[in-house]
Coordinates of C-alpha atoms and ligand atoms in Angstrom, one line a residue:
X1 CA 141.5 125.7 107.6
X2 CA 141.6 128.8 109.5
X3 CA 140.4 132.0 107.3
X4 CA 141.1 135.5 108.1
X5 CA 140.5 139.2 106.3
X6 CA 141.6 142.1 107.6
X7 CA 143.1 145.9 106.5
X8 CA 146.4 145.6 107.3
X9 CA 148.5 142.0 108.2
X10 CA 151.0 142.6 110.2
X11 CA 154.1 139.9 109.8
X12 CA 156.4 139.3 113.4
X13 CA 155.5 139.8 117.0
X14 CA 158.5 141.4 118.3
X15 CA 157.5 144.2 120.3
X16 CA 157.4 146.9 117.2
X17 CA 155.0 144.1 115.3
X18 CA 153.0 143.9 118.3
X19 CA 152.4 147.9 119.1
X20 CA 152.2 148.0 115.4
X21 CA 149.3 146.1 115.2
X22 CA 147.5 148.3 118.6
X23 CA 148.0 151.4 116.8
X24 CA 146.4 149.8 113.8
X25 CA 143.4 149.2 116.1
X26 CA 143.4 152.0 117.7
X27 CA 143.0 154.0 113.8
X28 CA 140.1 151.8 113.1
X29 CA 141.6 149.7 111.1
X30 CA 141.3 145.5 111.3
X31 CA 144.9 144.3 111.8
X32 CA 146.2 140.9 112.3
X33 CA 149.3 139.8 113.6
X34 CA 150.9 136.9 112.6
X35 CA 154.5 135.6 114.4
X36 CA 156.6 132.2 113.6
X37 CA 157.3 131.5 117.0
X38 CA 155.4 132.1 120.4
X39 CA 156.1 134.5 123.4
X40 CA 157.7 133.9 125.7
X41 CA 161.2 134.1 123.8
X42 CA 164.6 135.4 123.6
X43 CA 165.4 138.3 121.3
X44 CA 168.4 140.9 121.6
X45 CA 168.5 144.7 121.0
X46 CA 167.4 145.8 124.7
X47 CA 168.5 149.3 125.4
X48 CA 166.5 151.9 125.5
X49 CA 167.2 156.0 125.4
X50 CA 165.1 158.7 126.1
X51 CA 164.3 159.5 122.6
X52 CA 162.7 155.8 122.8
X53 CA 160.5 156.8 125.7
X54 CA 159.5 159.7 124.4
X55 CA 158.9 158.3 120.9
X56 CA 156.7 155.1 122.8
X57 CA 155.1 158.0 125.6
X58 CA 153.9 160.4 121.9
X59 CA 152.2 157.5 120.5
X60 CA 150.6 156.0 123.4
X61 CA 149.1 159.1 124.5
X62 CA 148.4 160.3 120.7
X63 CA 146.9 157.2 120.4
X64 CA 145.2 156.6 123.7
X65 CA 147.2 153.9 125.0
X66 CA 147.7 154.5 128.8
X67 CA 148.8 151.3 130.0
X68 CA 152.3 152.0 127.4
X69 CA 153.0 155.0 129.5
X70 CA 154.6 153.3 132.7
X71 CA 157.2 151.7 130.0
X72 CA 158.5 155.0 129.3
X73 CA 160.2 155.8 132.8
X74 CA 162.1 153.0 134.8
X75 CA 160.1 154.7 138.1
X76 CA 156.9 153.9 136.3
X77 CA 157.6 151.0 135.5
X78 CA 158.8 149.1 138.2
X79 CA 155.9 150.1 140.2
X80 CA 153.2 149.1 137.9
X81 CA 154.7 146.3 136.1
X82 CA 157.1 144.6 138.4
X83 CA 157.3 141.5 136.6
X84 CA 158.3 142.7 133.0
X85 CA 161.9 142.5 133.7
X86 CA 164.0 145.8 133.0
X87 CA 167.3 147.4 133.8
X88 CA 168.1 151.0 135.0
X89 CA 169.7 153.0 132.3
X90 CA 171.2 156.2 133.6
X91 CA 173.3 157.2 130.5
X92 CA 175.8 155.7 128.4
X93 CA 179.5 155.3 129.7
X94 CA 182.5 154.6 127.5
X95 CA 185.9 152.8 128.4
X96 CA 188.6 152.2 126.3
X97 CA 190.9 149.3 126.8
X98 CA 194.0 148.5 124.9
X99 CA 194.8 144.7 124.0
X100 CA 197.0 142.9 126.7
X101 CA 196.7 145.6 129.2
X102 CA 194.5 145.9 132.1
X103 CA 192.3 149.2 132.2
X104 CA 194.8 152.2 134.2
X105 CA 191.9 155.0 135.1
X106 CA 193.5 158.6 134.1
X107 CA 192.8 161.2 136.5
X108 CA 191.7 163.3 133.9
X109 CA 188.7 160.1 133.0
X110 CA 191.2 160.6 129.7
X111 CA 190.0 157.0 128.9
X112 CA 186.4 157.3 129.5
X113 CA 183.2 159.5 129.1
X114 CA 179.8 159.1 130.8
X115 CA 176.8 161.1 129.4
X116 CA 173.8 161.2 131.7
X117 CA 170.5 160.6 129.8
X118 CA 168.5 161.4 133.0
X119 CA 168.1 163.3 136.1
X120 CA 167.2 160.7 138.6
X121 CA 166.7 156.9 138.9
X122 CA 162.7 157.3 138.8
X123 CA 162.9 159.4 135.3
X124 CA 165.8 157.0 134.2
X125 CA 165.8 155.4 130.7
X126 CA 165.4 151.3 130.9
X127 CA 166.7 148.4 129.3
X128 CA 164.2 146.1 128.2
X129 CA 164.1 142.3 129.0
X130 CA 163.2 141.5 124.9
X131 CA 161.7 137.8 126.2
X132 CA 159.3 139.6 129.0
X133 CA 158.4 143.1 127.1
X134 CA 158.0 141.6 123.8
X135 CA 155.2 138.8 125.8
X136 CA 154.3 141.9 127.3
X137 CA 153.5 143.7 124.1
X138 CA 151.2 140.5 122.6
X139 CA 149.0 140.2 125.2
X140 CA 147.9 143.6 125.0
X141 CA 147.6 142.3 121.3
X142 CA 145.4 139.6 122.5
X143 CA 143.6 141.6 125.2
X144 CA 142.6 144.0 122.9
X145 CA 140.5 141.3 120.7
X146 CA 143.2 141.6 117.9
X147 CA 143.6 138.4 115.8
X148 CA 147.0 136.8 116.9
X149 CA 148.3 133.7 114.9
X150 CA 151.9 132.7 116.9
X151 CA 153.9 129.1 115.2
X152 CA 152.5 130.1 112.1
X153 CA 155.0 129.1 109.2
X154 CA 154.2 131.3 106.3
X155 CA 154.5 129.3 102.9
X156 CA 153.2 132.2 100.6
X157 CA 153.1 136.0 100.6
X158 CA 151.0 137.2 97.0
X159 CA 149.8 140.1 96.3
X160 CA 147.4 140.6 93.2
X161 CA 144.4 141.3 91.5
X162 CA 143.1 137.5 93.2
X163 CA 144.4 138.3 97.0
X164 CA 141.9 141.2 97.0
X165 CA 141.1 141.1 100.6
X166 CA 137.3 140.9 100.3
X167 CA 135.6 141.4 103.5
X168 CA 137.9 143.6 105.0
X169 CA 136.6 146.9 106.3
X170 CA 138.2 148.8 103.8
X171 CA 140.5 151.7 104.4
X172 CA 139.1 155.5 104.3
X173 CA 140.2 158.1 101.8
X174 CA 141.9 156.1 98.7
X175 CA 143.3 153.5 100.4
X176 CA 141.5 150.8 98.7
X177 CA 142.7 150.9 95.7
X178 CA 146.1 148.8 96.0
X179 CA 145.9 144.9 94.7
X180 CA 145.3 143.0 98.0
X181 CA 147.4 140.3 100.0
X182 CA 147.2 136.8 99.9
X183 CA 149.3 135.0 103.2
X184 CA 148.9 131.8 102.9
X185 CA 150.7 128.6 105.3
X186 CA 150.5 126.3 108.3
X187 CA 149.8 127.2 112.1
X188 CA 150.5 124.0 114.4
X189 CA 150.0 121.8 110.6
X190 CA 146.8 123.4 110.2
X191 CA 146.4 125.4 107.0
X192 CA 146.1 129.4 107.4
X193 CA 144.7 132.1 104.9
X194 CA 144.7 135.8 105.5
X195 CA 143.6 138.0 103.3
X196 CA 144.6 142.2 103.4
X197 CA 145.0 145.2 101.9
X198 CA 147.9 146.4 103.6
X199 CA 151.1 144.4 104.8
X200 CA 153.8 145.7 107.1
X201 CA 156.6 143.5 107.7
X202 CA 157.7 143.6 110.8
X203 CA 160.2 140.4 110.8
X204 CA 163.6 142.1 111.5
X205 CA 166.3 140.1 110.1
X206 CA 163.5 137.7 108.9
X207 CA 162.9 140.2 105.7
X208 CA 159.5 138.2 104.7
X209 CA 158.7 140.8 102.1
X210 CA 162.5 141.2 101.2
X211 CA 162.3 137.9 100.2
X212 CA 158.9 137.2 98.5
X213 CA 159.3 140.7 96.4
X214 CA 162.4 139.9 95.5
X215 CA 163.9 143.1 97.0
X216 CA 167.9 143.3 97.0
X217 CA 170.1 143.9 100.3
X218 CA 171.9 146.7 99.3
X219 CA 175.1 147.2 101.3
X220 CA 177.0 149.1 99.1
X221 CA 176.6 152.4 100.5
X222 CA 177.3 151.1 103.6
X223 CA 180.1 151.6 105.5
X224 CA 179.8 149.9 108.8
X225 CA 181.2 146.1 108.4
X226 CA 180.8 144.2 112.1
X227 CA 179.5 141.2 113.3
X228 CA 178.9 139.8 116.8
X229 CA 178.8 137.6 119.5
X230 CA 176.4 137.8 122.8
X231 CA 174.7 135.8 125.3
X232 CA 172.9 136.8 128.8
X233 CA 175.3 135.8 132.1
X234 CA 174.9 135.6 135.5
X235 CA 177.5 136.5 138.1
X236 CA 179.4 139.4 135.9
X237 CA 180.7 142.1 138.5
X238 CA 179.8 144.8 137.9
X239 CA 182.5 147.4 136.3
X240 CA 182.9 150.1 139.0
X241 CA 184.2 147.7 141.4
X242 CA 186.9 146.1 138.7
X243 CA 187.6 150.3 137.8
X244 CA 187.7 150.8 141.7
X245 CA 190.3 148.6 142.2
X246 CA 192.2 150.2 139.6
X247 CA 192.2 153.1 141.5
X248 CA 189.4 154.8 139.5
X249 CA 187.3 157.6 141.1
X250 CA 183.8 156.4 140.3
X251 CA 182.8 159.6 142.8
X252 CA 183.7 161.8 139.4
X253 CA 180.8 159.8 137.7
X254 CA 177.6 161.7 136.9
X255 CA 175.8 158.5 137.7
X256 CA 176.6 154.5 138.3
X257 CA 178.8 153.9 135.7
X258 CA 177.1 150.2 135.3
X259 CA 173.5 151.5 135.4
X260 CA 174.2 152.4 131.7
X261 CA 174.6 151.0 128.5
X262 CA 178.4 150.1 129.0
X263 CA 181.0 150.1 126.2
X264 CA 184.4 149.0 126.3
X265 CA 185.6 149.7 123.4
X266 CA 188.9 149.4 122.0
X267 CA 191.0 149.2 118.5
X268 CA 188.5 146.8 116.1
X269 CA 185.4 146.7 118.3
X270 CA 183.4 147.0 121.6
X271 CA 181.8 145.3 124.0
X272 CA 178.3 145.9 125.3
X273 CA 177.0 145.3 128.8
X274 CA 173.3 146.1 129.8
X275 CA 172.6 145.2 133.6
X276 CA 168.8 143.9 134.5
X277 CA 167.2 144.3 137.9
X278 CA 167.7 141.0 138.6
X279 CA 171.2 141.1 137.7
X280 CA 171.2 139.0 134.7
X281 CA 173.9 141.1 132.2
X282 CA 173.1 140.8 128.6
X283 CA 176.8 141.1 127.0
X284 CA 178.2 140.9 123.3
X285 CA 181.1 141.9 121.7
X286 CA 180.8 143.6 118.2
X287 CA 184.1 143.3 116.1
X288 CA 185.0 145.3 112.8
X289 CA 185.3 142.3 109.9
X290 CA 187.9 143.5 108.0
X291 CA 190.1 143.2 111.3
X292 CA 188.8 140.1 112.7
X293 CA 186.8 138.1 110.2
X294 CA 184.6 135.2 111.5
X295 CA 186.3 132.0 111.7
X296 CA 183.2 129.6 111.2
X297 CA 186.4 126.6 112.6
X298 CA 186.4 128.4 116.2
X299 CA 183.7 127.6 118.1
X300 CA 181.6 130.5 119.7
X301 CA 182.4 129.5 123.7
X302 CA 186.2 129.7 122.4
X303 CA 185.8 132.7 120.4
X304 CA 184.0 134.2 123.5
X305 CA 187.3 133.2 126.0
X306 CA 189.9 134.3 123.6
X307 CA 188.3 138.0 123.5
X308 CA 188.1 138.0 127.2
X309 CA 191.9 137.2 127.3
X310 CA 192.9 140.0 125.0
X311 CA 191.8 142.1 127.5
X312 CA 192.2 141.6 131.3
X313 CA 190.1 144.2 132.7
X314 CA 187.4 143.2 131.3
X315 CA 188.2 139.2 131.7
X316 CA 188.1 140.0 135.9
X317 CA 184.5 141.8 134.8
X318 CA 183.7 138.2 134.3
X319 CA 185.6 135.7 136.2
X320 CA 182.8 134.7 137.9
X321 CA 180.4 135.0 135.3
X322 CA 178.8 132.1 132.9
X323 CA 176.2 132.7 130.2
X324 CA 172.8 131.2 130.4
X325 CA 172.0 130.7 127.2
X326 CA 173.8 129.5 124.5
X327 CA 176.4 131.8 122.5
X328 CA 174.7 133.3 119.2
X329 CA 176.7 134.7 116.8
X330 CA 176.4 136.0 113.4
X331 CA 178.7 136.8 110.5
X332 CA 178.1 140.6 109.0
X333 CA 175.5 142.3 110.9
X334 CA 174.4 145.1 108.3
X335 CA 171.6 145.1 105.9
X336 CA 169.9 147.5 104.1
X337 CA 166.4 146.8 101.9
X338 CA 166.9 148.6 98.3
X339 CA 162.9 149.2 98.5
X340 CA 161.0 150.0 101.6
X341 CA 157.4 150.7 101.2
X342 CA 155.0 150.2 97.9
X343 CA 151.8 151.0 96.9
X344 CA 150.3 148.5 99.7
X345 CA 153.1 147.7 102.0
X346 CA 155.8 149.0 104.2
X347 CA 158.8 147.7 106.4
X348 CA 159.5 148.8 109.8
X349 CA 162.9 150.2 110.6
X350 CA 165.0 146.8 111.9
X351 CA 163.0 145.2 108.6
X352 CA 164.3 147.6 106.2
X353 CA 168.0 147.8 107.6
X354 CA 170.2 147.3 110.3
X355 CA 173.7 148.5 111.2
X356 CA 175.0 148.2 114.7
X357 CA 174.1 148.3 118.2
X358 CA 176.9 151.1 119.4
X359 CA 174.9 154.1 120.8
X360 CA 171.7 152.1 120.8
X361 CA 169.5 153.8 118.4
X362 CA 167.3 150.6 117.3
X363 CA 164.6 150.8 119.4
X364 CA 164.0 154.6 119.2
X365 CA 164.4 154.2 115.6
X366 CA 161.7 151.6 115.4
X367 CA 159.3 153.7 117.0
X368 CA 159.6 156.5 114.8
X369 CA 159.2 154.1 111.9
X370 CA 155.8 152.4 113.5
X371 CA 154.7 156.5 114.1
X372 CA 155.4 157.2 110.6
X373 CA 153.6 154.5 108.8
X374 CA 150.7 154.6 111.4
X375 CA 150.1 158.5 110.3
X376 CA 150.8 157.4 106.8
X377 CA 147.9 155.0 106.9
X378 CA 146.1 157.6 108.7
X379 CA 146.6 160.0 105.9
X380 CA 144.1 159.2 103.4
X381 CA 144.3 160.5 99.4
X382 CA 148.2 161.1 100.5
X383 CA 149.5 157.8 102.2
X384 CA 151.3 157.1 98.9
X385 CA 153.1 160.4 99.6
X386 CA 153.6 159.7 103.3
X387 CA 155.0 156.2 102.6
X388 CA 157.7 157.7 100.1
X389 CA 158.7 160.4 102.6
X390 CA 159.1 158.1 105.5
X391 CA 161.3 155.9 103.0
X392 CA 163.2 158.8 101.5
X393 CA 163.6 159.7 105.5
X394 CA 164.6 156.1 106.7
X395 CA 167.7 155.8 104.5
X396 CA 168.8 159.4 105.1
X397 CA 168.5 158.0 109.0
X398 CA 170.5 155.2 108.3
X399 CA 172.9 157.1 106.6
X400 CA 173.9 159.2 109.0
X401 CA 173.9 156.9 111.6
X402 CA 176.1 154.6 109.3
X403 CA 178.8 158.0 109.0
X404 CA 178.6 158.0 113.0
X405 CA 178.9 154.6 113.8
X406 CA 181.8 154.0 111.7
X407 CA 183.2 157.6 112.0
X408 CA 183.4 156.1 115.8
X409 CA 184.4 152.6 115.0
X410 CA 187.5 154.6 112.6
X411 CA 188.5 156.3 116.1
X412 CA 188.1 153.8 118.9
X413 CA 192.0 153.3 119.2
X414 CA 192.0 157.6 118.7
X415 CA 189.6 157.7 122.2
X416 CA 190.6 161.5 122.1
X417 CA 188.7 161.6 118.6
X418 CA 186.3 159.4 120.4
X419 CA 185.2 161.4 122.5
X420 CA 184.8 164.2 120.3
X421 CA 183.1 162.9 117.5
X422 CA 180.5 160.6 119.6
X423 CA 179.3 164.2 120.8
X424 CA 177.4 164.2 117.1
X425 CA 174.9 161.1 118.2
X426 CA 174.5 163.1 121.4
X427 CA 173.6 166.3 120.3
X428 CA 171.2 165.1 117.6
X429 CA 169.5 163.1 120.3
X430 CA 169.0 166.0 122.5
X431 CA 168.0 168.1 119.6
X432 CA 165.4 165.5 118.9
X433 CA 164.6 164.9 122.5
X434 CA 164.2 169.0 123.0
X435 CA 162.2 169.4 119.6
X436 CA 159.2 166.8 120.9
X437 CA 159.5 168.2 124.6
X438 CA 158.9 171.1 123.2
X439 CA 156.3 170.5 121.0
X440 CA 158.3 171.5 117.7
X441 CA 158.6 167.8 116.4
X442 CA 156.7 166.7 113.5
X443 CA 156.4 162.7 112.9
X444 CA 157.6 163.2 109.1
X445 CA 161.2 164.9 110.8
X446 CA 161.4 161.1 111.6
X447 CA 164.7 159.9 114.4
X448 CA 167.7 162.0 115.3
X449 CA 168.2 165.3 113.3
X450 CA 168.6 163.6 110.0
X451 CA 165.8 166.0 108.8
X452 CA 168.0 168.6 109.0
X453 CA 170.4 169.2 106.3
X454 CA 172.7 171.4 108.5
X455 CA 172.9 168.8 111.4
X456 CA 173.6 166.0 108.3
X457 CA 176.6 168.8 106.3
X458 CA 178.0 168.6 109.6
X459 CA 178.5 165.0 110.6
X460 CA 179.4 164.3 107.0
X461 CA 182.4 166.6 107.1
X462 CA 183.4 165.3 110.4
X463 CA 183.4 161.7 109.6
X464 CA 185.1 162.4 106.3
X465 CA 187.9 164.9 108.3
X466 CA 187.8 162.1 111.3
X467 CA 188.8 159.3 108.7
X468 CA 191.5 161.4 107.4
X469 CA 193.5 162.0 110.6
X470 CA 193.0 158.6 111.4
X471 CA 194.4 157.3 108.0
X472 CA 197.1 159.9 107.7
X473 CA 198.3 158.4 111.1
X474 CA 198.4 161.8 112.5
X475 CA 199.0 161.3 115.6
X476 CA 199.8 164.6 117.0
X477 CA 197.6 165.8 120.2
X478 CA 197.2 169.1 118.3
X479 CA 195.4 167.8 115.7
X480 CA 192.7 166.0 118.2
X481 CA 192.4 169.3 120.1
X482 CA 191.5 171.2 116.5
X483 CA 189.3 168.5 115.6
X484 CA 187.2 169.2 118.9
X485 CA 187.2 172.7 118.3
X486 CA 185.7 172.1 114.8
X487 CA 183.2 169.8 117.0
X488 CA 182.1 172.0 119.3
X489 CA 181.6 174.6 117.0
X490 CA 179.3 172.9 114.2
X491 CA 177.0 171.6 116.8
X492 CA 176.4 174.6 118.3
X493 CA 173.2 175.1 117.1
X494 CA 171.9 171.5 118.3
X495 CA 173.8 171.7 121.5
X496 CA 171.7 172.6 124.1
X497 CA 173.1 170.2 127.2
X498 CA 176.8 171.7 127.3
X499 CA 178.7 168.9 125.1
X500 CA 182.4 169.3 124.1
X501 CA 183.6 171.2 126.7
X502 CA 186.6 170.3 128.1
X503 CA 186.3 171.6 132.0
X504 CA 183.3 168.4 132.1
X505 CA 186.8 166.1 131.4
X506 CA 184.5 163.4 129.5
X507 CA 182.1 163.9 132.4
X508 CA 178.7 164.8 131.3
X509 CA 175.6 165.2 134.0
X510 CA 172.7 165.6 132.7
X511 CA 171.5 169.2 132.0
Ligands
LIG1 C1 173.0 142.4 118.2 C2 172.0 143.5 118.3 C3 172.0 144.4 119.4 C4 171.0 145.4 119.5 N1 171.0 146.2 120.5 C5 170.2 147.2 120.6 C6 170.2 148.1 121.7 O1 170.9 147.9 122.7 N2 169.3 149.1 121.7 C7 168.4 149.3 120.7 O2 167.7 150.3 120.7 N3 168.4 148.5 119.6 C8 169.2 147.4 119.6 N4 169.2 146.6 118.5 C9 168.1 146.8 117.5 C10 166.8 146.2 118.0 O3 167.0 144.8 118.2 C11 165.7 146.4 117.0 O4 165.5 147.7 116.8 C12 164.4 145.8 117.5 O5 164.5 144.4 117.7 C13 163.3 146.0 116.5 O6 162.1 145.3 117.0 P1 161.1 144.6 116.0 O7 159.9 144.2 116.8 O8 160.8 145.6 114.8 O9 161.9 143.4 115.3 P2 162.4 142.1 116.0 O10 162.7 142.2 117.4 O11 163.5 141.6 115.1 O12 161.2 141.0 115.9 C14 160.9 140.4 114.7 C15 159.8 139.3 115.0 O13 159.4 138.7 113.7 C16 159.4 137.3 113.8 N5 159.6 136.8 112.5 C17 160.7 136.7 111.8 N6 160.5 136.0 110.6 C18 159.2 135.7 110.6 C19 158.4 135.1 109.6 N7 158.9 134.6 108.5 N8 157.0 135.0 109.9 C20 156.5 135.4 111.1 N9 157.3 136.0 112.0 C21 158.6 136.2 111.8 C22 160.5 137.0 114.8 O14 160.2 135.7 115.4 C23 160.3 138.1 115.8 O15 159.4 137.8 116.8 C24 170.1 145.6 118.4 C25 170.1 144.7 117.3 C26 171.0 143.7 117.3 C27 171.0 142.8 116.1

């Protein structure tokens, strides 16, 4: 039987499990990290944005880390780590399409908007190959001399009085006061016991602690209701050529419109597209529910084909293309933890809750979670405090972001609105970007500007005022124009980059 004690057990290996458990280390703290499966492996939720890099560059300088910081630039890290796979992500470009027709460019880029995250290639944002970071990620686990159990099956998660954690190094300042965990199951048949004082689940959509606590998924609040379909393909061409053709002016662009995280959306969903170096496209499309509910009967490579023939443009995108793995698809993608930390335990971000993947805010979000409960368990007498705040702060995160994504998904078929009300995610981003750059970020303010009860006022009112044009079928151009007016004007104080202004026609360079 293997035994282990340690300060904090830290359940899943996907790359937040796995910095996770450094940073525990690096606190002086015993961590171990246990993971179901083993590296390498497939796992979605790949691109990054700058608030990601600079969340990852804070915490492994903060935390003396140095060989994170190449991860945070694409420049960086193509040089140093050539063989972690990654993608160059200029910005994030938007096309709409409208079922049956093939994409017509507007002179105007009516139908599309490109924000530039970055100057230049070599400070450019990346998307991540999950299979090579995520392997990445666990070897500096195991390099560091951290205790790493991969195919480990856990059969029980207790915590008690009995699953004190008795040879752990104990916590400073108050922190040993909680019950103790028991984990208890079977690595490659063999029996496994760890003992802790501190579990963080870092499972994602595998909720251990969900589970064992009994915790509810809580939906009700929430408004977003997709689900998905994706695989990674080879031979997709790439999008400027197909918009070329249409006679699109791709010189207009404030940057490769493909280099990007690539939306098409259109009326009841999206489609992503995130473009590796080595040309491998990871695509999915992400449909509203109530419009087009999964039909279990239809199998995924079908479902897959009829999307592609709703809409032509984007079927020419991949004439040539075919995927490499096998379709995975899921019914409704959100989730939402009613409980998030306790005395003794804590869920990271993609544990707690999920909602969507439009605008990409996962992996920035997860990173602000890890930075949270690291300073939490740094924090002595008040971690109990810290834990509640970074809760409290998590749902109002999720909250906002749920208002935004839907506000967005309410408009796609309204690209006008679109356009308009997208310009919320970007202008709390750059808030949040300019606040750390600037040294006036503090790790409770926590992801986007949901700290800030002005910023949150102001999306509320434009989702709710966005939903009613949309249901009252205004459809009058006027209304759009005064609706980004009211835009531009209630993010003036978080919009530092030149946003909503018409003269950029949907083109935005970065500032
Ligand atoms: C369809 C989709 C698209 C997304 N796209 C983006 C995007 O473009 N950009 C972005 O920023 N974010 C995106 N996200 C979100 C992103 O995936 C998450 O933020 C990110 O994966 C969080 O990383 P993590 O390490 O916390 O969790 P995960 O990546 O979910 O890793 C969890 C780990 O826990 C392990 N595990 C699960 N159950 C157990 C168990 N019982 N015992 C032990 N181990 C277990 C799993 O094997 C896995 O290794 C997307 C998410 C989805 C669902």
């Amino acid at each position: 039987m293997i035994t282990v004690q340690a300060d904090v057990a830290i359940i899943g290996a996907g790359f937040g499990g796995s910095l996770t458990a450094l940073l525990v280390e690096r606190i002086g703290l015993k961590p171990v990290l246990i993971e179901q499966g083993s590296h390498p492996r497939f796992a979605i939720g790949e691109s990054s944005t700058p608030l990601a890099d600079l969340t990852l560059r804070a915490l492994a300088e903060n935390y003396d880390l140095p060989r994170l910081v190449p991860l945070t630039r694409y420049g960086s890290w193509r040089r140093t780590y050539p063989d972690v796979m990654r993608g160059l992500k200029r910005g994030f470009s938007y096309f709409h399409h409208q079922a049956g027709e093939p994409f017509v460019p507007c002179a105007d880029h009516a139908n599309e908007l490109l924000v530039a995250a970055s100057p230049d290639d070599e400070h450019a944002d990346t998307h991540w190959l999950r299979a090579d970071v995520d392997h990445f990620f666990v070897r500096e686990v195991q390099a560091a001399g951290i205790d790493y159990f991969d195919r480990t099956t856990l059969e029980d998660v207790a915590t008690g009085a009995g699953a004190r954690a008795a040879g752990s190094t104990g916590f400073a300042g108050g922190l040993t006061r909680s019950a103790g965990w028991r984990l208890s199951g079977r690595r490659d048949g063999e029996a496994i016991e760890v003992t802790a004082e501190f579990v963080i689940d870092a499972s994602g959509a595998g909720r251990v602690l969900e589970r064992c606590l009994g915790i509810a998924n809580d939906v009700s609040d929430i408004k977003t209701n997709s689900r998905t379909i994706y695989s990674h393909f080879r031979g997709v061409r790439r999008w400027q050529d197909v918009y070329e053709q249409a006679g699109g002016r791709s010189a207009d662009h404030p940057y490769d419109c493909d280099a990007a995280a690539l939306h098409h959306v259109f009326d009841g969903g999206w489609m992503w597209l995130l473009r590796f170096d080595d040309d491998l496209v990871s695509a999915g499309w992400v449909l509203d529910r109530a419009r087009f509910p999964l039909d279990e009967s239809m199998p995924p490579e079908r479902e897959w084909a009829s999307w592609l023939e709703r809409f032509p443009s984007i079927a020419a995108q991949f004439e040539r293309a075919e995927p490499v793995r096998p379709f995975d698809r899921t019914d409704r993608l959100q989730r939402c933890a009613a409980q998030i930390v306790g005395e003794n335990w804590a869920m990271l971000p993609h544990t707690a809750g999920f909602l969507d993947p439009l605008h990409s805010s996962g992996i920035a979000l997860t990173l602000s979670g890890i930075e949270r409960i690291i300073a939490a368990l740094e924090a002595g007498s008040s971690r109990a405090e810290r834990l509640a705040a970074y809760q409290e702060s998590l749902r109002r995160e999720i909250a906002v972001m749920d208002q935004i994504i839907h506000g967005c998904y309410q408009c796609f078929d309204r690209f006008e609105l679109m356009t308009s009300f997208a310009m919320y995610y970007f202008a709390g981003a750059h808030s949040s970007e300019h606040r750390r750059l600037d040294g006036r970020h503090q790790v409770a303010d926590g992801f986007l500007m949901a700290h800030d009860a002005l910023y949150r006022e102001a999306v509320g009112t434009a989702y709710e005022k966005v939903c009613q044009i949309v249901q009252s079928r205004d459809l009058l151009s006027s209304s759009a124009a005064d609706f980004s007016r009211d835009v531009a004007e209630s993010i003036v104080a978080y919009n530092q980059v030149g946003l909503c202004d018409p003269d950029k026609c949907n083109m935005y360079p970065y500032v």
